[in-house]
Coordinates of C-alpha atoms in Angstrom, one line a residue:
M1 CA -26.6 -46.0 14.1
F2 CA -29.9 -43.7 13.3
R3 CA -31.5 -43.5 16.4
K4 CA -35.1 -41.8 16.7
E5 CA -34.1 -38.8 18.4
F6 CA -32.4 -38.0 14.6
A7 CA -35.9 -37.6 13.8
D8 CA -36.5 -35.6 16.2
V9 CA -33.9 -32.9 16.1
I10 CA -34.4 -32.9 12.1
G11 CA -37.8 -32.6 12.7
K12 CA -37.0 -29.1 15.0
T13 CA -34.8 -27.7 12.2
G14 CA -37.4 -28.1 9.8
M15 CA -34.7 -28.9 7.2
V16 CA -38.2 -32.2 6.3
P17 CA -41.8 -32.4 7.4
L18 CA -41.9 -35.1 10.5
K19 CA -44.6 -37.2 8.2
D20 CA -41.6 -37.5 5.5
L21 CA -38.9 -39.2 7.7
R22 CA -41.8 -41.4 9.3
P23 CA -40.8 -44.0 6.0
L24 CA -37.4 -43.5 7.0
M25 CA -37.8 -44.8 10.0
L26 CA -39.3 -47.8 9.6
N27 CA -37.6 -49.0 6.9
K28 CA -35.4 -52.4 8.6
D29 CA -31.5 -51.0 6.9
A30 CA -32.5 -48.0 8.6
T31 CA -30.7 -49.2 12.3
K32 CA -27.8 -49.2 9.4
I33 CA -27.8 -45.5 9.0
S34 CA -24.3 -43.4 11.2
E35 CA -24.6 -40.1 11.5
L36 CA -22.1 -39.7 8.2
D37 CA -25.0 -40.6 6.4
L38 CA -26.7 -38.4 6.9
L39 CA -24.9 -35.9 4.5
R40 CA -26.3 -37.8 2.0
F41 CA -29.5 -36.6 2.1
D42 CA -30.4 -33.9 0.1
F43 CA -32.8 -32.6 3.2
F44 CA -30.0 -32.4 4.9
D45 CA -28.0 -29.0 6.6
D46 CA -25.3 -30.7 8.9
V47 CA -24.6 -27.4 10.9
K48 CA -28.2 -26.1 11.2
F49 CA -28.7 -29.7 12.8
A50 CA -25.1 -29.4 15.4
K51 CA -27.1 -26.3 16.1
Q52 CA -30.3 -27.7 17.5
L53 CA -28.0 -30.7 19.5
S54 CA -26.2 -28.5 20.8
E55 CA -29.0 -26.6 22.3
N56 CA -31.0 -29.9 23.2
Y57 CA -27.8 -30.4 25.0
K58 CA -26.4 -27.7 26.2
L59 CA -23.3 -28.0 24.3
T60 CA -21.4 -24.8 22.5
F61 CA -21.5 -25.4 18.3
I62 CA -18.8 -23.6 16.9
D63 CA -18.2 -24.4 12.8
L64 CA -14.6 -25.5 12.7
A65 CA -15.6 -25.3 8.1
K66 CA -12.4 -21.9 7.9
A67 CA -10.8 -23.4 11.6
K68 CA -6.8 -24.2 11.0
V69 CA -6.5 -27.0 13.5
Q70 CA -2.3 -27.7 14.0
D71 CA -1.5 -31.1 13.2
K72 CA 0.9 -30.9 16.2
Y73 CA -2.9 -31.4 18.3
L74 CA -4.7 -34.2 16.1
K75 CA -0.9 -36.0 16.6
L76 CA -1.8 -36.7 20.2
V77 CA -3.4 -39.5 20.3
K78 CA -3.6 -42.8 17.8
K79 CA -5.6 -42.2 14.6
S80 CA -7.3 -45.8 15.6
D81 CA -8.4 -43.9 18.7
I82 CA -10.2 -40.9 17.0
V83 CA -11.9 -43.3 15.2
K84 CA -12.4 -45.4 18.6
Y85 CA -14.1 -42.3 20.5
R86 CA -15.2 -40.2 17.3
A87 CA -13.5 -36.9 19.5
L88 CA -11.0 -35.1 17.3
P89 CA -8.5 -33.0 19.8
I90 CA -8.4 -29.6 18.1
Q91 CA -6.9 -27.2 20.6
K92 CA -4.4 -27.6 23.8
S93 CA -4.1 -24.5 26.7
A94 CA -3.1 -25.4 30.4
K95 CA -6.3 -25.9 32.0
A96 CA -7.9 -28.7 29.1
V97 CA -7.5 -30.4 25.9
T98 CA -10.4 -29.0 23.5
L99 CA -12.0 -32.5 21.8
A100 CA -14.2 -31.8 18.5
I101 CA -17.3 -33.9 18.4
F102 CA -20.9 -34.6 16.5
D103 CA -22.2 -37.4 18.3
P104 CA -23.4 -35.5 22.1
S105 CA -23.9 -38.8 23.3
I106 CA -19.7 -38.9 23.4
V107 CA -19.5 -36.8 26.2
E108 CA -21.1 -39.1 28.5
M109 CA -17.4 -40.5 27.3
K110 CA -15.9 -38.3 29.7
A111 CA -13.5 -40.2 32.3
D112 CA -12.3 -42.5 29.6
L113 CA -10.9 -39.3 27.8
I114 CA -9.2 -38.0 30.1
T115 CA -7.4 -41.1 30.8
L116 CA -6.3 -41.3 27.7
Y117 CA -5.2 -38.0 27.2
Q118 CA -4.3 -37.7 31.0
Y119 CA -5.3 -34.3 30.6
N120 CA -9.1 -33.2 32.0
I121 CA -11.3 -32.8 28.8
E122 CA -13.2 -29.7 27.0
F123 CA -15.9 -30.3 24.5
I124 CA -17.4 -28.5 21.6
L125 CA -19.8 -29.7 19.5
T126 CA -18.7 -29.6 15.3
N127 CA -21.1 -30.2 12.0
I128 CA -19.7 -33.4 10.8
S129 CA -19.0 -32.0 7.5
S130 CA -16.1 -29.8 9.7
W131 CA -15.7 -32.7 11.5
A132 CA -14.9 -35.6 8.3
N133 CA -12.9 -32.8 6.5
I134 CA -10.4 -32.3 9.2
F135 CA -10.2 -36.3 10.3
E136 CA -9.0 -36.7 6.5
R137 CA -5.8 -34.6 8.1
V138 CA -5.4 -37.5 10.9
T139 CA -2.6 -40.3 10.3
E140 CA -1.5 -42.6 11.5
S141 CA 2.1 -42.7 12.6
V142 CA 4.8 -44.6 12.1
D143 CA 5.4 -47.4 14.7
E144 CA 1.1 -47.5 14.7
L145 CA 1.5 -48.8 10.8
L146 CA 4.0 -50.8 11.3
E147 CA 2.2 -53.2 12.9
T148 CA -0.7 -53.7 10.9
V149 CA 2.0 -54.1 7.0
R150 CA 1.1 -56.9 5.9
E151 CA 2.7 -58.8 2.6
I152 CA -0.6 -60.5 0.5
K153 CA 1.3 -63.1 -1.8
G154 CA -1.9 -64.0 -4.1
D155 CA -1.2 -66.4 -6.6
N156 CA 1.6 -66.0 -9.3
L157 CA 0.5 -65.8 -12.8
D158 CA 4.1 -66.1 -14.2
E159 CA 6.0 -68.9 -14.6
H160 CA 7.5 -69.5 -11.1
V161 CA 11.6 -68.1 -10.2
E162 CA 13.1 -69.4 -8.6
V163 CA 14.6 -67.6 -5.6
K164 CA 17.6 -68.6 -2.6
E165 CA 16.7 -66.8 0.2
E166 CA 19.4 -64.8 2.2
D167 CA 19.4 -65.2 6.4
I168 CA 17.3 -62.2 6.4
G169 CA 16.7 -61.3 10.4
D170 CA 13.9 -60.0 11.6
D171 CA 15.8 -56.6 12.3
V172 CA 15.7 -55.7 8.3
I173 CA 12.7 -57.2 8.2
R174 CA 10.9 -55.0 10.3
Y175 CA 13.3 -51.4 8.7
V176 CA 12.3 -52.1 5.3
N177 CA 8.3 -51.9 6.6
R178 CA 9.5 -49.1 8.6
I179 CA 10.3 -47.7 5.0
L180 CA 7.5 -48.9 2.8
A181 CA 5.4 -47.0 5.8
D182 CA 6.3 -44.6 5.9
A183 CA 6.6 -43.6 2.5
F184 CA 2.4 -44.3 2.9
I185 CA 2.5 -41.7 5.0
R186 CA 3.7 -39.4 3.7
K187 CA 2.1 -40.2 0.4
A188 CA 5.1 -40.5 -1.7
S189 CA 4.6 -41.5 -4.9
D190 CA 8.4 -42.9 -5.7
I191 CA 10.7 -44.8 -3.4
H192 CA 14.5 -44.6 -4.6
V193 CA 16.9 -46.8 -2.5
E194 CA 20.4 -45.9 -3.5
P195 CA 24.5 -47.1 -2.5
Y196 CA 26.5 -45.0 -3.7
E197 CA 30.6 -45.3 -2.6
N198 CA 30.8 -44.6 1.0
T199 CA 27.2 -44.1 1.3
F200 CA 23.6 -45.3 1.2
R201 CA 20.2 -43.8 1.1
V202 CA 16.8 -43.7 1.1
R203 CA 14.8 -40.5 -1.7
F204 CA 10.2 -40.5 -1.4
R205 CA 9.1 -38.5 -4.4
V206 CA 6.8 -36.6 -2.4
D207 CA 4.1 -34.3 -4.9
G208 CA 6.4 -34.5 -7.7
S209 CA 9.8 -33.6 -5.6
L210 CA 12.5 -35.9 -4.8
A211 CA 13.6 -35.2 -0.8
E212 CA 15.9 -37.6 1.5
V213 CA 14.2 -38.8 4.4
I214 CA 16.8 -41.1 5.3
K215 CA 20.5 -42.9 5.1
P216 CA 20.6 -46.5 6.6
P217 CA 23.9 -47.5 8.0
K218 CA 26.1 -48.9 4.6
N219 CA 26.5 -51.9 6.2
L220 CA 22.7 -52.7 5.8
M221 CA 22.4 -51.8 2.6
L222 CA 22.5 -55.1 0.1
P223 CA 20.4 -57.2 3.5
I224 CA 17.7 -54.3 2.7
I225 CA 18.1 -55.1 -0.9
S226 CA 18.0 -58.5 -0.9
R227 CA 15.3 -58.1 1.6
L228 CA 13.5 -56.1 -1.5
K229 CA 13.9 -58.5 -4.3
I230 CA 12.9 -61.4 -2.6
M231 CA 9.3 -59.2 -1.5
A232 CA 8.7 -58.7 -5.2
Q233 CA 9.8 -62.1 -6.1
L234 CA 12.9 -61.0 -8.5
D235 CA 16.5 -63.2 -8.4
I236 CA 18.6 -61.8 -5.4
S237 CA 21.4 -64.0 -7.6
E238 CA 21.3 -61.9 -9.7
R239 CA 22.9 -59.0 -9.5
R240 CA 24.3 -57.5 -13.1
K241 CA 21.5 -57.0 -15.2
P242 CA 18.2 -55.2 -14.6
Q243 CA 14.9 -56.5 -12.9
D244 CA 11.2 -56.1 -13.1
G245 CA 8.8 -56.9 -10.0
R246 CA 6.4 -56.3 -8.3
I247 CA 5.2 -56.3 -4.3
K248 CA 1.9 -56.6 -2.6
L249 CA 1.3 -55.3 0.9
S250 CA -2.4 -54.1 3.3
V251 CA -0.4 -51.4 5.1
G252 CA -3.8 -50.4 7.4
G253 CA -6.2 -52.8 6.2
R254 CA -5.3 -51.2 3.3
P255 CA -4.2 -53.1 -0.5
I256 CA -1.3 -51.2 -1.4
D257 CA 0.5 -52.3 -4.8
Y258 CA 4.2 -51.6 -5.5
R259 CA 6.0 -51.6 -8.9
V260 CA 9.8 -53.1 -8.6
S261 CA 12.6 -52.2 -10.1
S262 CA 16.3 -52.9 -9.8
L263 CA 19.2 -51.3 -12.0
P264 CA 22.8 -52.0 -11.4
T265 CA 25.2 -49.0 -11.0
L266 CA 28.8 -48.8 -9.9
F267 CA 28.0 -49.1 -6.1
G268 CA 25.7 -52.0 -6.0
E269 CA 22.2 -52.4 -7.0
K270 CA 20.1 -49.3 -7.4
V271 CA 15.8 -50.2 -6.4
V272 CA 12.9 -47.8 -7.3
L273 CA 9.7 -48.9 -6.0
R274 CA 6.9 -47.0 -7.7
L275 CA 3.1 -47.0 -5.4
L276 CA 0.3 -47.9 -6.5
D277 CA -2.6 -47.4 -3.9
Q278 CA -5.9 -48.1 -5.2
S279 CA -7.9 -46.6 -3.2
N280 CA -6.0 -42.7 -4.1
L281 CA -7.8 -43.6 -7.6
Q282 CA -9.6 -40.6 -8.8
L283 CA -12.7 -42.0 -11.2
D284 CA -14.6 -39.8 -10.6
M285 CA -14.5 -37.3 -13.4
T286 CA -15.4 -34.2 -12.6
K287 CA -13.5 -34.4 -9.6
L288 CA -9.6 -34.2 -11.8
G289 CA -9.2 -30.2 -12.6
F290 CA -11.6 -30.2 -15.8
E291 CA -13.1 -27.0 -15.6
A292 CA -16.5 -27.4 -17.0
K293 CA -15.9 -26.4 -20.5
Q294 CA -12.7 -28.6 -21.2
L295 CA -14.7 -31.5 -19.4
Q296 CA -18.1 -31.4 -21.6
V297 CA -15.5 -30.9 -24.4
F298 CA -13.6 -34.7 -23.3
K299 CA -17.1 -36.7 -22.5
N300 CA -18.0 -36.0 -25.9
G301 CA -15.0 -37.2 -27.0
I302 CA -15.4 -40.0 -24.9
H303 CA -19.1 -40.9 -25.5
Q304 CA -18.8 -41.3 -29.0
P305 CA -19.3 -44.1 -30.7
Y306 CA -16.3 -45.1 -32.5
G307 CA -12.8 -42.7 -33.2
M308 CA -9.6 -41.9 -31.0
C309 CA -8.8 -40.0 -27.6
L310 CA -5.7 -38.8 -27.4
V311 CA -4.7 -38.3 -23.4
T312 CA -0.8 -36.6 -23.7
G313 CA 2.0 -35.7 -20.9
P314 CA 5.3 -36.1 -20.0
T315 CA 5.8 -39.2 -17.2
G316 CA 3.7 -38.5 -14.1
S317 CA 1.2 -35.8 -15.1
G318 CA -1.4 -38.5 -14.1
K319 CA -2.6 -39.8 -17.4
T320 CA -3.6 -42.9 -16.2
T321 CA -5.6 -41.3 -14.2
T322 CA -7.5 -39.3 -17.3
L323 CA -8.0 -42.7 -19.3
Y324 CA -9.3 -45.0 -16.1
S325 CA -11.9 -42.5 -15.4
A326 CA -12.7 -42.5 -18.8
L327 CA -13.1 -46.6 -18.3
S328 CA -15.0 -45.6 -15.2
E329 CA -17.3 -43.5 -17.2
L330 CA -17.4 -45.8 -20.2
N331 CA -17.8 -48.7 -18.1
T332 CA -21.5 -50.4 -18.2
V333 CA -22.6 -53.8 -18.4
D334 CA -23.4 -53.7 -22.2
T335 CA -20.3 -52.4 -22.7
N336 CA -16.9 -55.0 -23.7
I337 CA -13.6 -53.0 -22.7
S338 CA -9.7 -53.9 -23.6
T339 CA -6.4 -52.3 -22.4
A340 CA -3.2 -53.8 -23.3
E341 CA -1.2 -52.0 -20.7
D342 CA 2.8 -51.7 -19.3
P343 CA 2.4 -52.6 -16.8
V344 CA -1.3 -52.7 -15.3
E345 CA -1.5 -49.8 -12.3
F346 CA -5.2 -50.5 -10.9
N347 CA -7.8 -53.5 -11.2
L348 CA -10.9 -52.1 -12.9
E349 CA -13.7 -54.4 -12.2
G350 CA -15.9 -55.2 -15.8
I351 CA -12.7 -54.4 -18.2
N352 CA -10.7 -56.9 -19.6
Q353 CA -6.9 -55.7 -18.4
V354 CA -3.7 -56.9 -20.5
N355 CA 0.2 -56.8 -19.4
V356 CA 2.7 -56.3 -21.9
R357 CA 5.3 -58.5 -22.3
K358 CA 8.0 -58.3 -24.9
E359 CA 9.8 -60.7 -23.8
I360 CA 7.8 -63.7 -24.8
G361 CA 5.7 -60.8 -28.4
L362 CA 3.3 -59.1 -26.0
T363 CA 3.4 -56.1 -27.6
F364 CA 0.7 -53.4 -28.0
A365 CA 0.5 -54.2 -31.7
V366 CA -0.1 -57.9 -31.4
A367 CA -2.1 -57.5 -28.2
L368 CA -4.6 -54.9 -30.0
K369 CA -5.2 -56.9 -33.3
A370 CA -5.6 -59.1 -30.9
F371 CA -8.2 -57.2 -29.4
L372 CA -10.3 -56.8 -32.2
R373 CA -10.7 -60.2 -32.3
Q374 CA -12.7 -60.3 -29.2
D375 CA -16.1 -58.2 -30.5
P376 CA -14.4 -55.3 -28.1
D377 CA -16.4 -52.1 -28.3
V378 CA -13.8 -50.1 -26.3
I379 CA -9.8 -50.8 -26.5
M380 CA -7.5 -48.9 -24.2
V381 CA -3.9 -49.2 -25.7
G382 CA -1.0 -47.7 -23.0
E383 CA 0.5 -45.9 -25.4
I384 CA 1.0 -45.6 -29.6
R385 CA 4.7 -46.1 -29.4
D386 CA 5.4 -46.2 -33.3
L387 CA 3.5 -46.0 -36.6
E388 CA 2.6 -50.6 -36.5
V389 CA 0.4 -49.6 -32.8
G390 CA -0.7 -46.4 -34.6
E391 CA -1.9 -47.9 -38.0
T392 CA -3.9 -51.0 -36.1
A393 CA -5.5 -48.0 -33.5
V394 CA -6.2 -45.9 -36.9
E395 CA -8.3 -48.5 -37.8
A396 CA -10.1 -49.6 -34.8
A397 CA -11.0 -46.5 -34.0
L398 CA -12.4 -46.1 -38.5
T399 CA -14.2 -49.4 -37.9
G400 CA -16.8 -48.8 -35.0
H401 CA -14.4 -49.0 -31.7
L402 CA -13.8 -46.5 -29.8
V403 CA -9.6 -46.3 -29.0
L404 CA -8.0 -44.8 -26.2
S405 CA -4.6 -44.0 -24.9
T406 CA -1.3 -41.8 -24.7
L407 CA 1.4 -40.2 -27.4
H408 CA 4.5 -38.7 -25.4
T409 CA 4.3 -35.0 -27.1
N410 CA 4.7 -30.8 -25.9
D411 CA 0.8 -30.2 -26.5
A412 CA -2.4 -31.5 -27.7
P413 CA -1.5 -29.6 -31.6
S414 CA 1.8 -31.7 -31.6
T415 CA 0.4 -34.5 -31.2
V416 CA -1.4 -34.2 -34.2
T417 CA 2.3 -33.8 -36.1
R418 CA 3.3 -36.6 -33.9
L419 CA 1.0 -38.5 -35.2
L420 CA 1.0 -37.2 -38.8
N421 CA 4.8 -37.9 -38.4
M422 CA 4.9 -41.6 -37.6
G423 CA 3.5 -41.6 -41.5
I424 CA -0.4 -41.4 -41.0
E425 CA -1.8 -40.1 -43.6
P426 CA -3.8 -36.8 -42.7
F427 CA -7.7 -37.9 -44.4
L428 CA -7.6 -40.7 -41.6
V429 CA -6.0 -38.8 -38.3
T430 CA -9.4 -35.9 -39.2
G431 CA -11.5 -38.9 -39.5
S432 CA -10.2 -40.9 -36.7
L433 CA -9.3 -38.4 -33.8
N434 CA -12.8 -37.2 -31.6
V435 CA -10.4 -35.5 -29.1
V436 CA -6.9 -34.3 -27.6
V437 CA -6.5 -33.5 -23.9
A438 CA -2.8 -32.2 -22.9
Q439 CA -1.9 -31.9 -19.1
R440 CA 0.6 -31.4 -15.9
L441 CA 0.5 -31.5 -12.7
C442 CA 1.4 -28.6 -11.0
R443 CA 1.5 -28.3 -7.0
R444 CA -1.3 -27.5 -5.0
I445 CA -0.7 -24.3 -2.0
C446 CA -0.5 -25.9 1.1
T447 CA -3.9 -24.7 2.9
S448 CA -2.9 -24.3 6.0
C449 CA 0.2 -21.9 5.5
K450 CA -1.7 -20.1 2.4
V451 CA -1.0 -16.4 2.2
E452 CA -1.2 -13.9 -0.5
D453 CA 2.0 -13.6 -2.3
R454 CA 3.0 -9.8 -2.2
D455 CA 6.0 -9.8 -3.5
T456 CA 5.1 -10.4 -7.2
S457 CA 4.3 -7.6 -8.8
K458 CA 1.2 -6.8 -11.4
D459 CA 4.1 -6.5 -14.6
E460 CA 5.2 -10.0 -13.5
I461 CA 1.8 -11.7 -13.9
I462 CA 1.0 -9.6 -17.1
S463 CA 3.9 -10.6 -18.5
C464 CA 3.0 -14.3 -17.8
G465 CA -0.2 -13.8 -20.3
V466 CA -2.9 -12.0 -17.8
A467 CA -4.8 -8.9 -19.4
P468 CA -3.5 -5.6 -17.4
S469 CA -7.1 -5.1 -17.0
S470 CA -7.4 -8.9 -15.3
A471 CA -4.5 -8.9 -13.3
E472 CA -5.3 -5.3 -11.3
K473 CA -7.9 -8.0 -9.4
M474 CA -5.7 -10.9 -9.8
K475 CA -4.4 -11.8 -6.8
V476 CA -1.9 -14.4 -6.2
Y477 CA -0.9 -16.9 -3.4
K478 CA 2.1 -18.5 -1.9
G479 CA 2.6 -21.4 0.8
E480 CA 4.9 -19.3 3.9
G481 CA 5.8 -23.5 5.4
C482 CA 4.8 -25.3 8.2
E483 CA 4.6 -28.7 9.4
R484 CA 2.2 -30.6 7.4
C485 CA 3.9 -29.2 3.9
N486 CA 7.1 -29.5 5.3
G487 CA 7.8 -26.1 5.2
S488 CA 7.9 -26.6 1.8
G489 CA 4.7 -25.0 1.2
Y490 CA 2.5 -27.2 -1.2
K491 CA 0.5 -30.0 -0.1
G492 CA -1.0 -32.9 -2.9
R493 CA -1.5 -31.9 -7.3
V494 CA -3.4 -30.3 -8.8
A495 CA -3.8 -30.8 -13.1
I496 CA -3.8 -28.5 -15.5
Y497 CA -5.6 -29.5 -18.3
E498 CA -5.3 -28.7 -22.1
V499 CA -8.4 -30.0 -24.3
M500 CA -8.7 -30.0 -28.3
D501 CA -11.6 -30.8 -29.9
I502 CA -11.4 -31.6 -33.8
T503 CA -13.8 -29.3 -35.0
P504 CA -14.3 -29.5 -39.2
G505 CA -11.8 -25.6 -39.3
V506 CA -8.7 -27.7 -37.6
K507 CA -9.6 -30.8 -39.8
E508 CA -9.5 -28.7 -43.1
L509 CA -5.4 -27.6 -41.7
I510 CA -4.1 -31.5 -40.7
L511 CA -5.4 -32.3 -44.4
K512 CA -2.8 -29.7 -45.8
N513 CA -0.4 -31.2 -43.7
A514 CA -0.4 -27.4 -41.2
S515 CA 2.4 -27.0 -38.6
S516 CA 1.3 -27.4 -35.0
D517 CA 1.5 -23.7 -34.3
E518 CA -1.3 -22.8 -37.4
I519 CA -3.5 -25.7 -35.8
K520 CA -3.0 -24.3 -32.5
K521 CA -4.0 -20.8 -33.3
Q522 CA -6.8 -22.7 -35.4
A523 CA -7.9 -24.5 -32.3
I524 CA -7.9 -21.6 -29.8
K525 CA -9.7 -19.2 -32.0
D526 CA -12.6 -23.0 -31.9
G527 CA -12.5 -22.2 -27.8
M528 CA -9.5 -24.4 -26.0
K529 CA -7.5 -22.8 -23.5
T530 CA -3.7 -23.7 -23.7
L531 CA -1.8 -25.4 -20.4
R532 CA -1.1 -22.1 -20.0
M533 CA -4.5 -20.4 -20.2
S534 CA -5.6 -23.7 -17.9
A535 CA -2.0 -23.0 -15.4
L536 CA -2.7 -19.5 -14.5
T537 CA -6.6 -19.6 -14.0
K538 CA -5.6 -22.3 -11.1
V539 CA -3.5 -19.3 -9.5
A540 CA -6.8 -16.8 -9.6
L541 CA -8.5 -19.5 -8.0
G542 CA -5.4 -19.8 -5.2
E543 CA -4.7 -23.4 -5.8
T544 CA -1.3 -23.1 -7.3
T545 CA 1.5 -20.5 -6.7
L546 CA 2.2 -18.5 -10.6
S547 CA 6.6 -20.0 -10.9
E548 CA 4.1 -23.5 -10.3
A549 CA 1.8 -22.9 -13.1
I550 CA 4.9 -21.4 -15.4
T551 CA 6.9 -24.4 -14.6
N552 CA 4.9 -26.7 -15.8
S553 CA 3.4 -24.6 -18.6
S554 CA 6.4 -23.8 -20.6
A555 CA 5.9 -24.3 -24.2
D556 CA 9.7 -26.4 -24.6
K557 CA 8.7 -28.9 -21.2
F558 CA 8.3 -31.6 -21.7

């Protein structure tokens, strides 16, 4: 709670005159302000604040901003206990467990904390932002999270599917819940449940790479697959045809959607689940990974009153996130936005989202034509797959609507030639297209084990396209592998972009039916950074490795 001593401490630091804090203290909502909320005030310097607190309460102050706290210490107690006491275990010695706190009053709970840890306790005071950054690494254990897994059964808007439920035991239900909870903890994007002749395995895709996590007993294969199909409202008696469904769970109090696909294989049905966690959706365009100039060009494109903005890249490259962030930017009360998606991945308040269903004739083309009768301002169509959708999208863009969509091409310039090859006239392309974005995802170097890569020679850096003068100064990094990244050296992913503005020079080449290479050269001349250039910038910033950058920006990478 926002206490009077907060104002006293802030006043002593000289961050802001005490008289300027009085209106805040008199505000009836001030009692709802916590220490963490103080970070949102422009005047607030949490390091000065913590140093003053440490002086007042005779506590040792340490700024943990650059401290390397090992994950094993963060796992000494449950996450719920860390939240309850607001005390982070950051070290354990023969004498005591060291707890980092930002609220001195927690010292009064020392006896309770000694009971919890079954060990002597020492306190250090740190600044609020450092504490919060370390706390982000704290995850629930699978067993702790398992108790929170709940099925969310909403209204089924589709026709009712009759499902014959087999007698699935509690042990199988708990086993499946454990798999789903473990995938959530590891931040997996996909779960693969795969039957083979003599074995049965489960793999998770984490940061773009698949790894085997468990081999359940073969006799659990049918019960586990049946349980997943029941949860996804699929017909468990039908094992000869592919089926698609959806599971909605609450895990750790957060709603998670799992897109489910079953596929008949030689030795049983393979089930793949795609995890869609709305809380991980990044809608702030400034945090996606665009460089400043790239972001400016993209924003200029989407803020035009009409025209077409295209995003291209392989499956899983973050195209949906980029499109959703653009929609979020455009989503105001005076704008009518409609989307056609296959399927809708995240629900966005204030946007009319339509699930494409080919089996009943609701295709992208049909949805797009229907949108034009719905008084739209902005239209998003999941993918331009054929001439019919392409022509309708161009028509919409030329008649006063902003159209966002995706294509599958190698880079931004080849997106233009793809439209031309579909049969769309060059003058229609130049008249409708605002901007094209190509993107990839590179694995991010784990910050816990990041070291300078001294094995990479300057010649190797130069051979990747870096100027010799820049290569001399450039440092490259790698991850050595640690517990936090499961020995891979990577944790999380970083996006690389190629943003092509449709400049007069580019338009002139499109009208001449120029090749994608010619368009690319002109775009670079007009200021475009290629995927390779963008990837090497991320290497220079120490965000990814040279090998990741080259792999994900290769010209023949589709």
